[in-house]
mmCIF file with all atom_site columns, C-alpha atoms in Angstrom:
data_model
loop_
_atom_site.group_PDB
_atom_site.id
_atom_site.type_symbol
_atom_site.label_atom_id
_atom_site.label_alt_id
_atom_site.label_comp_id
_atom_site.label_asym_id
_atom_site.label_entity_id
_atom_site.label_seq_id
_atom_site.pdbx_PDB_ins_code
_atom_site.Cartn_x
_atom_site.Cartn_y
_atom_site.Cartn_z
_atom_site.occupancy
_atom_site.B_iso_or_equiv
_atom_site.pdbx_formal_charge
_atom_site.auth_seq_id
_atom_site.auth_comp_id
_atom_site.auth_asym_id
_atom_site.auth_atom_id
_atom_site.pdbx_PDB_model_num
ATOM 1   C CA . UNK A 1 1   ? 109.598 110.429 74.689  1.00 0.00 ? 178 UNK A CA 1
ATOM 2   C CA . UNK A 1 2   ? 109.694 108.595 77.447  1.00 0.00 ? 179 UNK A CA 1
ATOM 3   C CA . UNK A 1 3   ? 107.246 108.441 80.284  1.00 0.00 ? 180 UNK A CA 1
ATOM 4   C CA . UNK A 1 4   ? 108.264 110.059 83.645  1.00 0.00 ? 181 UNK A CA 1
ATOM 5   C CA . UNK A 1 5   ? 108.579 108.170 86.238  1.00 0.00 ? 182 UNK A CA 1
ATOM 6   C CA . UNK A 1 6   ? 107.442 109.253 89.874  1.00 0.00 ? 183 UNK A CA 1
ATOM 7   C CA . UNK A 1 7   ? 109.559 109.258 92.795  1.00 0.00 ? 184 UNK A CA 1
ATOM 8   C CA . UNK A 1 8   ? 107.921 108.333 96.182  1.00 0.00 ? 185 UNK A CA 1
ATOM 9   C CA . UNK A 1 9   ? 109.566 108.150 99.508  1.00 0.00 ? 186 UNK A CA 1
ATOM 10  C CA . UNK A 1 10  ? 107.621 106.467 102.153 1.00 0.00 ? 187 UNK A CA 1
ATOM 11  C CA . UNK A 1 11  ? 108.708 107.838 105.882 1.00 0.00 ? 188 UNK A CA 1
ATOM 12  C CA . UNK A 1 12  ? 108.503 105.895 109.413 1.00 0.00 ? 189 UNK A CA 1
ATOM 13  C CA . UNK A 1 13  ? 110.045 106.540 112.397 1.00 0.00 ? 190 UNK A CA 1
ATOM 14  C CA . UNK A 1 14  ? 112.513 103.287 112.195 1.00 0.00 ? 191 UNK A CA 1
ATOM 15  C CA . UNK A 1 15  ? 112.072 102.614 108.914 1.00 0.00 ? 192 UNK A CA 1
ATOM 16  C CA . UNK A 1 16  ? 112.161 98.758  109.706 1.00 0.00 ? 193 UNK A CA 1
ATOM 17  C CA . UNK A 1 17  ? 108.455 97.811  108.690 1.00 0.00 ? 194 UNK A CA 1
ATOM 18  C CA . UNK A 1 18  ? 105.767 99.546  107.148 1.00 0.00 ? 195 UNK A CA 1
ATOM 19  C CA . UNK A 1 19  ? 107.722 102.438 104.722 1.00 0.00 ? 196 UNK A CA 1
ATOM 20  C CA . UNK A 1 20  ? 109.679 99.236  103.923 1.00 0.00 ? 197 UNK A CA 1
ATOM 21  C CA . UNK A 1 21  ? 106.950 97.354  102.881 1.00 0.00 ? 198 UNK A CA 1
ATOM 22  C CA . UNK A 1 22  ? 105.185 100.504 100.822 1.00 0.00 ? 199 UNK A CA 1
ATOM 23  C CA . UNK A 1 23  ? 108.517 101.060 98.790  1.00 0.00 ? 200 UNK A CA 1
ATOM 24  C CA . UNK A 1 24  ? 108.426 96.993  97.695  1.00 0.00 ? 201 UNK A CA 1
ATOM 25  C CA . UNK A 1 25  ? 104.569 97.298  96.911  1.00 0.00 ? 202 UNK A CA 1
ATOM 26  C CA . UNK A 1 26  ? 105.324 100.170 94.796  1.00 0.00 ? 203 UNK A CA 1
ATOM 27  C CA . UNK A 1 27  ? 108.120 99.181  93.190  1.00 0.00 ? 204 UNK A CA 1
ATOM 28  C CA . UNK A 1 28  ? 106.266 95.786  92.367  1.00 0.00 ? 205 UNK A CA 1
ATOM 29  C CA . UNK A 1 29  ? 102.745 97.313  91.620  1.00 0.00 ? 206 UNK A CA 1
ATOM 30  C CA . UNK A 1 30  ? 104.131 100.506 89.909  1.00 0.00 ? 207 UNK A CA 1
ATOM 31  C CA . UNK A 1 31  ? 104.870 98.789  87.069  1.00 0.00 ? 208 UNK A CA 1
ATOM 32  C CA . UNK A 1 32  ? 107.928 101.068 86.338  1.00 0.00 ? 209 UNK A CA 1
ATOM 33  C CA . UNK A 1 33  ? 106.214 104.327 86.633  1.00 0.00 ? 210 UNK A CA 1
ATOM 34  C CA . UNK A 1 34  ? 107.347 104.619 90.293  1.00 0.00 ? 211 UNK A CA 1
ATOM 35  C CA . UNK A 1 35  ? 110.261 104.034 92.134  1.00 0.00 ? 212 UNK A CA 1
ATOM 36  C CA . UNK A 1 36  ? 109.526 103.363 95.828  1.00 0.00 ? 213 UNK A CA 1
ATOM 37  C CA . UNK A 1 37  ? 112.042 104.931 98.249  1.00 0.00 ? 214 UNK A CA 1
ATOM 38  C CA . UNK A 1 38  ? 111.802 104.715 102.295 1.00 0.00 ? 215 UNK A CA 1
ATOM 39  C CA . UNK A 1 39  ? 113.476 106.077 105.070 1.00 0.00 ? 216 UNK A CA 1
ATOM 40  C CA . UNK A 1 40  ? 112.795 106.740 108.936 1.00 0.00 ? 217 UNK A CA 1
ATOM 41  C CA . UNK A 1 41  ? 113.451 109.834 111.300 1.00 0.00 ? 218 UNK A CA 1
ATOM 42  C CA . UNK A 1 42  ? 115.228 107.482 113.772 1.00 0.00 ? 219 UNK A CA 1
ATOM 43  C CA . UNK A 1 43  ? 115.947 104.721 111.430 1.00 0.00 ? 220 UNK A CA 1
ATOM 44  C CA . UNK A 1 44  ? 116.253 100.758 113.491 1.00 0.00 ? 221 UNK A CA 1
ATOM 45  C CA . UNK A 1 45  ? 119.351 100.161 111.374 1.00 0.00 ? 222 UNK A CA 1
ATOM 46  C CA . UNK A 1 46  ? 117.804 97.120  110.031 1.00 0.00 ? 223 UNK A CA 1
ATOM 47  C CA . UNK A 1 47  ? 114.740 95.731  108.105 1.00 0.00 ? 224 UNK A CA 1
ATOM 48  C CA . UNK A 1 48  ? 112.491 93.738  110.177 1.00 0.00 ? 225 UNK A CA 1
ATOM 49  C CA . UNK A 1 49  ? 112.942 90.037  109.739 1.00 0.00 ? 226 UNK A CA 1
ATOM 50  C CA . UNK A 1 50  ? 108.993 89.002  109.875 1.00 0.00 ? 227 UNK A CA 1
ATOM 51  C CA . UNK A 1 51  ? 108.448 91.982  106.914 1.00 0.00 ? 228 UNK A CA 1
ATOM 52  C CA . UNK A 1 52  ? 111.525 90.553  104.560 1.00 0.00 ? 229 UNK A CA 1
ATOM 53  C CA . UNK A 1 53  ? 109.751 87.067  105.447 1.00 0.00 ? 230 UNK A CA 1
ATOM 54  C CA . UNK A 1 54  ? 106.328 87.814  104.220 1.00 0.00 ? 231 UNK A CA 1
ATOM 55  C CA . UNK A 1 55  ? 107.614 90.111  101.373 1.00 0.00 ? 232 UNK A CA 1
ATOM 56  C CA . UNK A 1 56  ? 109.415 86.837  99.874  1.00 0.00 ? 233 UNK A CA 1
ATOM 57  C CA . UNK A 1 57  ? 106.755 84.642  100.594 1.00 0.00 ? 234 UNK A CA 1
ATOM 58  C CA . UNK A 1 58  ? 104.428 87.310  98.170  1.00 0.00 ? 235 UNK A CA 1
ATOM 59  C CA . UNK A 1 59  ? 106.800 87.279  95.730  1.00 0.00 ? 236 UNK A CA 1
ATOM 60  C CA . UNK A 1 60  ? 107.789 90.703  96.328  1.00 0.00 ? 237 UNK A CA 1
ATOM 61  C CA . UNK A 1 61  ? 110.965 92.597  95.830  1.00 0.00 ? 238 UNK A CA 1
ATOM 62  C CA . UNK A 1 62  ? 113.711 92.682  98.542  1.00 0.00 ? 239 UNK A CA 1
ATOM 63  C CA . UNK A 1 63  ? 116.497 92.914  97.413  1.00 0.00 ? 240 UNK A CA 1
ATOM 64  C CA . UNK A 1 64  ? 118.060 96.569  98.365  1.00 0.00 ? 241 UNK A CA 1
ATOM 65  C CA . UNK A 1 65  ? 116.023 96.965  101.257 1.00 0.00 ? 242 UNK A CA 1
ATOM 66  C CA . UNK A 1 66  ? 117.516 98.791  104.048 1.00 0.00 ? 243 UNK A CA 1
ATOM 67  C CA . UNK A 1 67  ? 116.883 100.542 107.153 1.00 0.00 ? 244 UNK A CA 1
ATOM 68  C CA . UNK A 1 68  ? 117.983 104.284 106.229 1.00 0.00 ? 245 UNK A CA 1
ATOM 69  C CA . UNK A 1 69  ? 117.980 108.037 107.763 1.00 0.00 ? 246 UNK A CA 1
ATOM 70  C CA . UNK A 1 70  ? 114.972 110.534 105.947 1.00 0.00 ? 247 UNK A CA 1
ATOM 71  C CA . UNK A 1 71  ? 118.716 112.356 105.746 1.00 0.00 ? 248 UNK A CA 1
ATOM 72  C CA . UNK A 1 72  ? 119.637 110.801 102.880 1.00 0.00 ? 249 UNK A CA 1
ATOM 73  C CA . UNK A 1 73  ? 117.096 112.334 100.517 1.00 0.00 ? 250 UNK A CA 1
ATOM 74  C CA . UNK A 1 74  ? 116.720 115.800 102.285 1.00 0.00 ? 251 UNK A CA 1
ATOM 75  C CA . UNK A 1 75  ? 120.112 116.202 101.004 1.00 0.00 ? 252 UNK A CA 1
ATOM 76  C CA . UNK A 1 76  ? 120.787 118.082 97.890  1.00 0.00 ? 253 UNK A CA 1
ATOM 77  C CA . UNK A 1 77  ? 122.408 115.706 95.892  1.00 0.00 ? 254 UNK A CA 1
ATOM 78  C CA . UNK A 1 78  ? 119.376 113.276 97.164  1.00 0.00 ? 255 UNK A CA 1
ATOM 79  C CA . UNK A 1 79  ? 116.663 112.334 94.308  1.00 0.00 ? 256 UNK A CA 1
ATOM 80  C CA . UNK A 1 80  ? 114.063 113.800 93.217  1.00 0.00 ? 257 UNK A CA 1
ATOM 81  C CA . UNK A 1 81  ? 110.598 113.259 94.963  1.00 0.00 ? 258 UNK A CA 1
ATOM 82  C CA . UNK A 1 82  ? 107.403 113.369 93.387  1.00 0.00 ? 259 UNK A CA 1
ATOM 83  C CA . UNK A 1 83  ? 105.431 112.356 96.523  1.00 0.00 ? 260 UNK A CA 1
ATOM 84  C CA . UNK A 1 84  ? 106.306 111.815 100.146 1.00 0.00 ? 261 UNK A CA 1
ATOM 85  C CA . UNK A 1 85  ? 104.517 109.586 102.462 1.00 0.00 ? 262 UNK A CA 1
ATOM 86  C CA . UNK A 1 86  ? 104.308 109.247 105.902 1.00 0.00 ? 263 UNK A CA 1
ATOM 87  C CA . UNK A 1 87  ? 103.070 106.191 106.655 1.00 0.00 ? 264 UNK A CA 1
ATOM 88  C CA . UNK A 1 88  ? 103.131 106.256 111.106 1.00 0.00 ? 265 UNK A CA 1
ATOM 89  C CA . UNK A 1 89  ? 101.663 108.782 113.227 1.00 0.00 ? 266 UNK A CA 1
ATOM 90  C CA . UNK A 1 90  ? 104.789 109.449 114.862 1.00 0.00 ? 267 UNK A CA 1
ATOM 91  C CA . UNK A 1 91  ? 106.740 110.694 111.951 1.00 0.00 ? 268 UNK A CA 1
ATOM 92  C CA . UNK A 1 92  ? 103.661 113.015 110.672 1.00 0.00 ? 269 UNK A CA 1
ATOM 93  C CA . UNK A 1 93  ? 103.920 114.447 113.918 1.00 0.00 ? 270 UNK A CA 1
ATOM 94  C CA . UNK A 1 94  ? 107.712 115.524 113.726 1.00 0.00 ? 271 UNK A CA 1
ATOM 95  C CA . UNK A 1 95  ? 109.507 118.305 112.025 1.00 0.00 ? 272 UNK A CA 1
ATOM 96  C CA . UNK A 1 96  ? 110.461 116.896 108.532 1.00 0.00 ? 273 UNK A CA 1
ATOM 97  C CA . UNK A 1 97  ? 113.577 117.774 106.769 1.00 0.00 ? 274 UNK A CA 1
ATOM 98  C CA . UNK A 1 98  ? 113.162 120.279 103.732 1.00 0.00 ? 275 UNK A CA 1
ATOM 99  C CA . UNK A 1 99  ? 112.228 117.872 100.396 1.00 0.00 ? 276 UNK A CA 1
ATOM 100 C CA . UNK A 1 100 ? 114.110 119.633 97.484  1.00 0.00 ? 277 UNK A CA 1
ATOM 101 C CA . UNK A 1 101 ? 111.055 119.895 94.377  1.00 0.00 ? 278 UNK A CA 1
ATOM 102 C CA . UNK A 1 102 ? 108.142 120.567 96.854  1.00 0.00 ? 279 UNK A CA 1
ATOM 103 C CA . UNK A 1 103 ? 106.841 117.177 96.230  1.00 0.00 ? 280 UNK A CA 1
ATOM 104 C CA . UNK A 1 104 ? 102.875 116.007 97.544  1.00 0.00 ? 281 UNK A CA 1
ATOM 105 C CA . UNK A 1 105 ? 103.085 114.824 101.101 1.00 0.00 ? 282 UNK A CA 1
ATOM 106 C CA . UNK A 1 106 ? 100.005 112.946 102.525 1.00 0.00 ? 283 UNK A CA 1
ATOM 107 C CA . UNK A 1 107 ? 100.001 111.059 105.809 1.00 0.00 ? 284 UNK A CA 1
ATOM 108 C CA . UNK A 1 108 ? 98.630  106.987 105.289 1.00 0.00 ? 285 UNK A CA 1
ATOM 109 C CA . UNK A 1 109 ? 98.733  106.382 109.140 1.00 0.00 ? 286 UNK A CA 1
ATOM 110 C CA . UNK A 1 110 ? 99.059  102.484 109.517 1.00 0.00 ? 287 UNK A CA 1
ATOM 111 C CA . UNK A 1 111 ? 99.012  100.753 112.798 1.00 0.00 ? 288 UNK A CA 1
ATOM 112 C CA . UNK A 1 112 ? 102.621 99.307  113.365 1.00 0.00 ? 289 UNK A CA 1
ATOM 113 C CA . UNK A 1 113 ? 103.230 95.841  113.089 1.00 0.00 ? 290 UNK A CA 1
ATOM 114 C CA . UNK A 1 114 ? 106.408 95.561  114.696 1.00 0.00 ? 291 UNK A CA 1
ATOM 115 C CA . UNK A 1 115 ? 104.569 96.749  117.651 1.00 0.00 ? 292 UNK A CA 1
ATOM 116 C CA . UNK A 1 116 ? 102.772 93.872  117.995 1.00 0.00 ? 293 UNK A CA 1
ATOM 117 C CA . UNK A 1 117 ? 103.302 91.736  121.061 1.00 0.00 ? 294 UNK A CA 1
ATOM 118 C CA . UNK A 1 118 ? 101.813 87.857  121.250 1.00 0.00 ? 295 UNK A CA 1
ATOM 119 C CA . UNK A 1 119 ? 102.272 84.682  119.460 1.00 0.00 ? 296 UNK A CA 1
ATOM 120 C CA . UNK A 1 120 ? 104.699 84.468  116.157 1.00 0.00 ? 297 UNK A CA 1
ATOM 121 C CA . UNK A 1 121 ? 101.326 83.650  114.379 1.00 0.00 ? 298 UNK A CA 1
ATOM 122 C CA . UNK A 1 122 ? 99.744  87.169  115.879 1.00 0.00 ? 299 UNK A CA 1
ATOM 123 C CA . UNK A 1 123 ? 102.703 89.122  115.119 1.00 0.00 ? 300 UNK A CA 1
ATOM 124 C CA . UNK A 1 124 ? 102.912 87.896  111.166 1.00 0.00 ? 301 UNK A CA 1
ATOM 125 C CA . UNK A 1 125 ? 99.181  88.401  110.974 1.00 0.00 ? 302 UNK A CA 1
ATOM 126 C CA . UNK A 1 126 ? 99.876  92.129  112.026 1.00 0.00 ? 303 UNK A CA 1
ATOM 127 C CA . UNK A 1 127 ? 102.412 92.216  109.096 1.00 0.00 ? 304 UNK A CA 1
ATOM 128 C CA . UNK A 1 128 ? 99.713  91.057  106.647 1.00 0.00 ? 305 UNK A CA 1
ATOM 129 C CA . UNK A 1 129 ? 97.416  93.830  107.980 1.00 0.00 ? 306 UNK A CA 1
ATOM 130 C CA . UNK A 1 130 ? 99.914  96.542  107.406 1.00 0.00 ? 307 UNK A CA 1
ATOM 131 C CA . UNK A 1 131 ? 100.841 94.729  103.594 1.00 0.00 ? 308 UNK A CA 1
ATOM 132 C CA . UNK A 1 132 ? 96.900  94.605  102.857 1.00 0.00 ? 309 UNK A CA 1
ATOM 133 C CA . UNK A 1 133 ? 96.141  98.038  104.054 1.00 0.00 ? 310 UNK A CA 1
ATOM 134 C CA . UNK A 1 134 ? 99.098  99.628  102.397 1.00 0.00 ? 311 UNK A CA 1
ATOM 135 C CA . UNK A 1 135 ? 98.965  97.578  99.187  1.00 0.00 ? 312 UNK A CA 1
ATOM 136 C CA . UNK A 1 136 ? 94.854  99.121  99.074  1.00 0.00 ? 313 UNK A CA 1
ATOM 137 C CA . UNK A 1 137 ? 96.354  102.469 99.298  1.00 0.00 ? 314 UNK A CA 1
ATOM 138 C CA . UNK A 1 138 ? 98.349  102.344 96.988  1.00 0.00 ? 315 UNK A CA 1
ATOM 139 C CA . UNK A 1 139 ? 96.895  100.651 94.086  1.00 0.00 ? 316 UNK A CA 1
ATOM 140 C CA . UNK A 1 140 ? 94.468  103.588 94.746  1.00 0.00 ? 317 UNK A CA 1
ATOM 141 C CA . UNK A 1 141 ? 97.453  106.359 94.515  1.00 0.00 ? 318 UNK A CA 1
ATOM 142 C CA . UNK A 1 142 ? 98.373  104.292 91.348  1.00 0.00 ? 319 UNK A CA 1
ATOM 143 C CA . UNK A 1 143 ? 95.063  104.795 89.593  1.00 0.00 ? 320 UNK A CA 1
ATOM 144 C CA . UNK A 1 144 ? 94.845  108.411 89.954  1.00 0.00 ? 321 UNK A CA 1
ATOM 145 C CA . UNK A 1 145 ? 95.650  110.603 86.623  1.00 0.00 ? 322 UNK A CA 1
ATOM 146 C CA . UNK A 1 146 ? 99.189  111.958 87.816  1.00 0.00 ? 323 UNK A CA 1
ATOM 147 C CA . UNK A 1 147 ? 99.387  113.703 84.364  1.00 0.00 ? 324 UNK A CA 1
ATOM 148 C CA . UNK A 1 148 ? 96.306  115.535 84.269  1.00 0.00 ? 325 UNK A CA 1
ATOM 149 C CA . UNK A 1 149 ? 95.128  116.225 87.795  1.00 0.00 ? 326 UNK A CA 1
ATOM 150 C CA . UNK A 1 150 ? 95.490  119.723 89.551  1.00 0.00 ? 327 UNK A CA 1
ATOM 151 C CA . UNK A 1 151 ? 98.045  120.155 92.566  1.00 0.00 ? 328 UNK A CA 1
ATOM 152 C CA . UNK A 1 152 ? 94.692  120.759 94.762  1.00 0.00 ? 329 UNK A CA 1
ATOM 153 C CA . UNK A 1 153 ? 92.327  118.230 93.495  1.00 0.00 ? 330 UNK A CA 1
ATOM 154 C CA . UNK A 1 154 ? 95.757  115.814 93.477  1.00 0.00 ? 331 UNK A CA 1
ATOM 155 C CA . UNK A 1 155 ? 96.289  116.719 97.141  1.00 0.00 ? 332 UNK A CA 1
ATOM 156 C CA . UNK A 1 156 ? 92.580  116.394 98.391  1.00 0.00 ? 333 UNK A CA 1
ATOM 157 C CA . UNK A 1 157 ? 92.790  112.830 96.466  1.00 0.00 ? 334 UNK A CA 1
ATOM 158 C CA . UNK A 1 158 ? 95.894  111.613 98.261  1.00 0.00 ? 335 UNK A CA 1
ATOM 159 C CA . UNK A 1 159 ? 94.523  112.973 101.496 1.00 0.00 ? 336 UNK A CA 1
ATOM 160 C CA . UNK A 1 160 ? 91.214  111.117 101.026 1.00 0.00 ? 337 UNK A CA 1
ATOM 161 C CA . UNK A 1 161 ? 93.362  107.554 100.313 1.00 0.00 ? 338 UNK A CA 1
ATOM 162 C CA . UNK A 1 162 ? 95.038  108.079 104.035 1.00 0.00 ? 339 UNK A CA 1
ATOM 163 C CA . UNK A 1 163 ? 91.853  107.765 105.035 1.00 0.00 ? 340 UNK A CA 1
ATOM 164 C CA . UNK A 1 164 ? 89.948  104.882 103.509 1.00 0.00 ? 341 UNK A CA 1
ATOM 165 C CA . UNK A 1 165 ? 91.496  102.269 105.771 1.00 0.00 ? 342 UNK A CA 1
ATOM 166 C CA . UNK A 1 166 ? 91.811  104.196 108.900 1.00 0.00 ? 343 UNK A CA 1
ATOM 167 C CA . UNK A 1 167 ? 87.413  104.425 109.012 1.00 0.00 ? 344 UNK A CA 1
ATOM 168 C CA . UNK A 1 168 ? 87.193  100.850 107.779 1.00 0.00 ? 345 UNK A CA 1
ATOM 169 C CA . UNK A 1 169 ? 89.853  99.604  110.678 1.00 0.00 ? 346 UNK A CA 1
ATOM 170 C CA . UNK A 1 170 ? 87.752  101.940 113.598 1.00 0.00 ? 347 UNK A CA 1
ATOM 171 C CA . UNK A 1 171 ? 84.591  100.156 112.603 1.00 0.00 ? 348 UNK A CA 1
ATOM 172 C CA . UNK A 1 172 ? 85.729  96.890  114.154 1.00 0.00 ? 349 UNK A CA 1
#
């Protein structure tokens, strides 16, 4: 039989940086078990350049990478999704669409890199924070027991990893 594999859509509100890089972490990291999705409430329209940049230089996955509307899986032809992600504090703050199949939600609140004003050195060195911090989180999500966890104990967990970052990043 074969194994299932898990569905996760990482959300942003332009979808140009940090759900981008989640869904090629995950669809490096997850070994085939996952398939990493993004999308953004007001998607940018396009991937930021410094984020395809460092995910090459990594030896990540890019190809397929594109700046895309949460629309697209809210609709009922859309995939199924095991987990959803939101990933900026703006887009856990807004209404989200209805996700057919109830999947987990957790918010992983990363600071945005594209945000980042200064020196092309400063800005790519905000992109490696956001890779680090969201490759942590989810090598953690990847070494849970999806088959034999509870809903509650699963959701408490996936809380919990939203947060590991976030107290490390306040102590400096």
């Amino acid at each position: 039989m074969a194994e299932h594999i898990y569905n996760v859509l990482f959300l942003c509100t332009g979808n140009s940086a940090r759900s981008i890089l989640a869904e090629s972490i995950i669809n490096n990291v997850g070994k085939g078990r996952f398939r990493g999705l993004s999308a953004g409430s007001h998607p940018k329209g396009q991937v930021h350049p410094i984020a395809l940049d460092l995910l090459r230089h990594l030896g990540f996955p890019t190809e397929g990478l594109r700046s895309k509307s949460w629309d697209e899986f809210a609709a009922p032809n859309g995939p199924h999704l095991d987990f959803v992600f939101t990933v900026c504090d703006n887009a856990a703050g807004e209404v989200c669409p209805y996700w057919p199949g109830q999947p987990m939600t957790a918010h992983w609140g990363i600071s945005d890199p594209a945000a980042v004003e200064g020196t092309e050195i400063e800005k790519s060195l905000s992109f490696r924070e956001a890779f680090r911090s969201m490759e942590t989180r989810i090598k953690l999500f990847l070494s849970l027991p999806l088959a034999t966890i509870d809903r509650m104990r699963l959701k408490e967990r996936l809380d919990a990893i939203g947060q590991v970052l976030t107290r490390a990043n306040d102590a400096h």
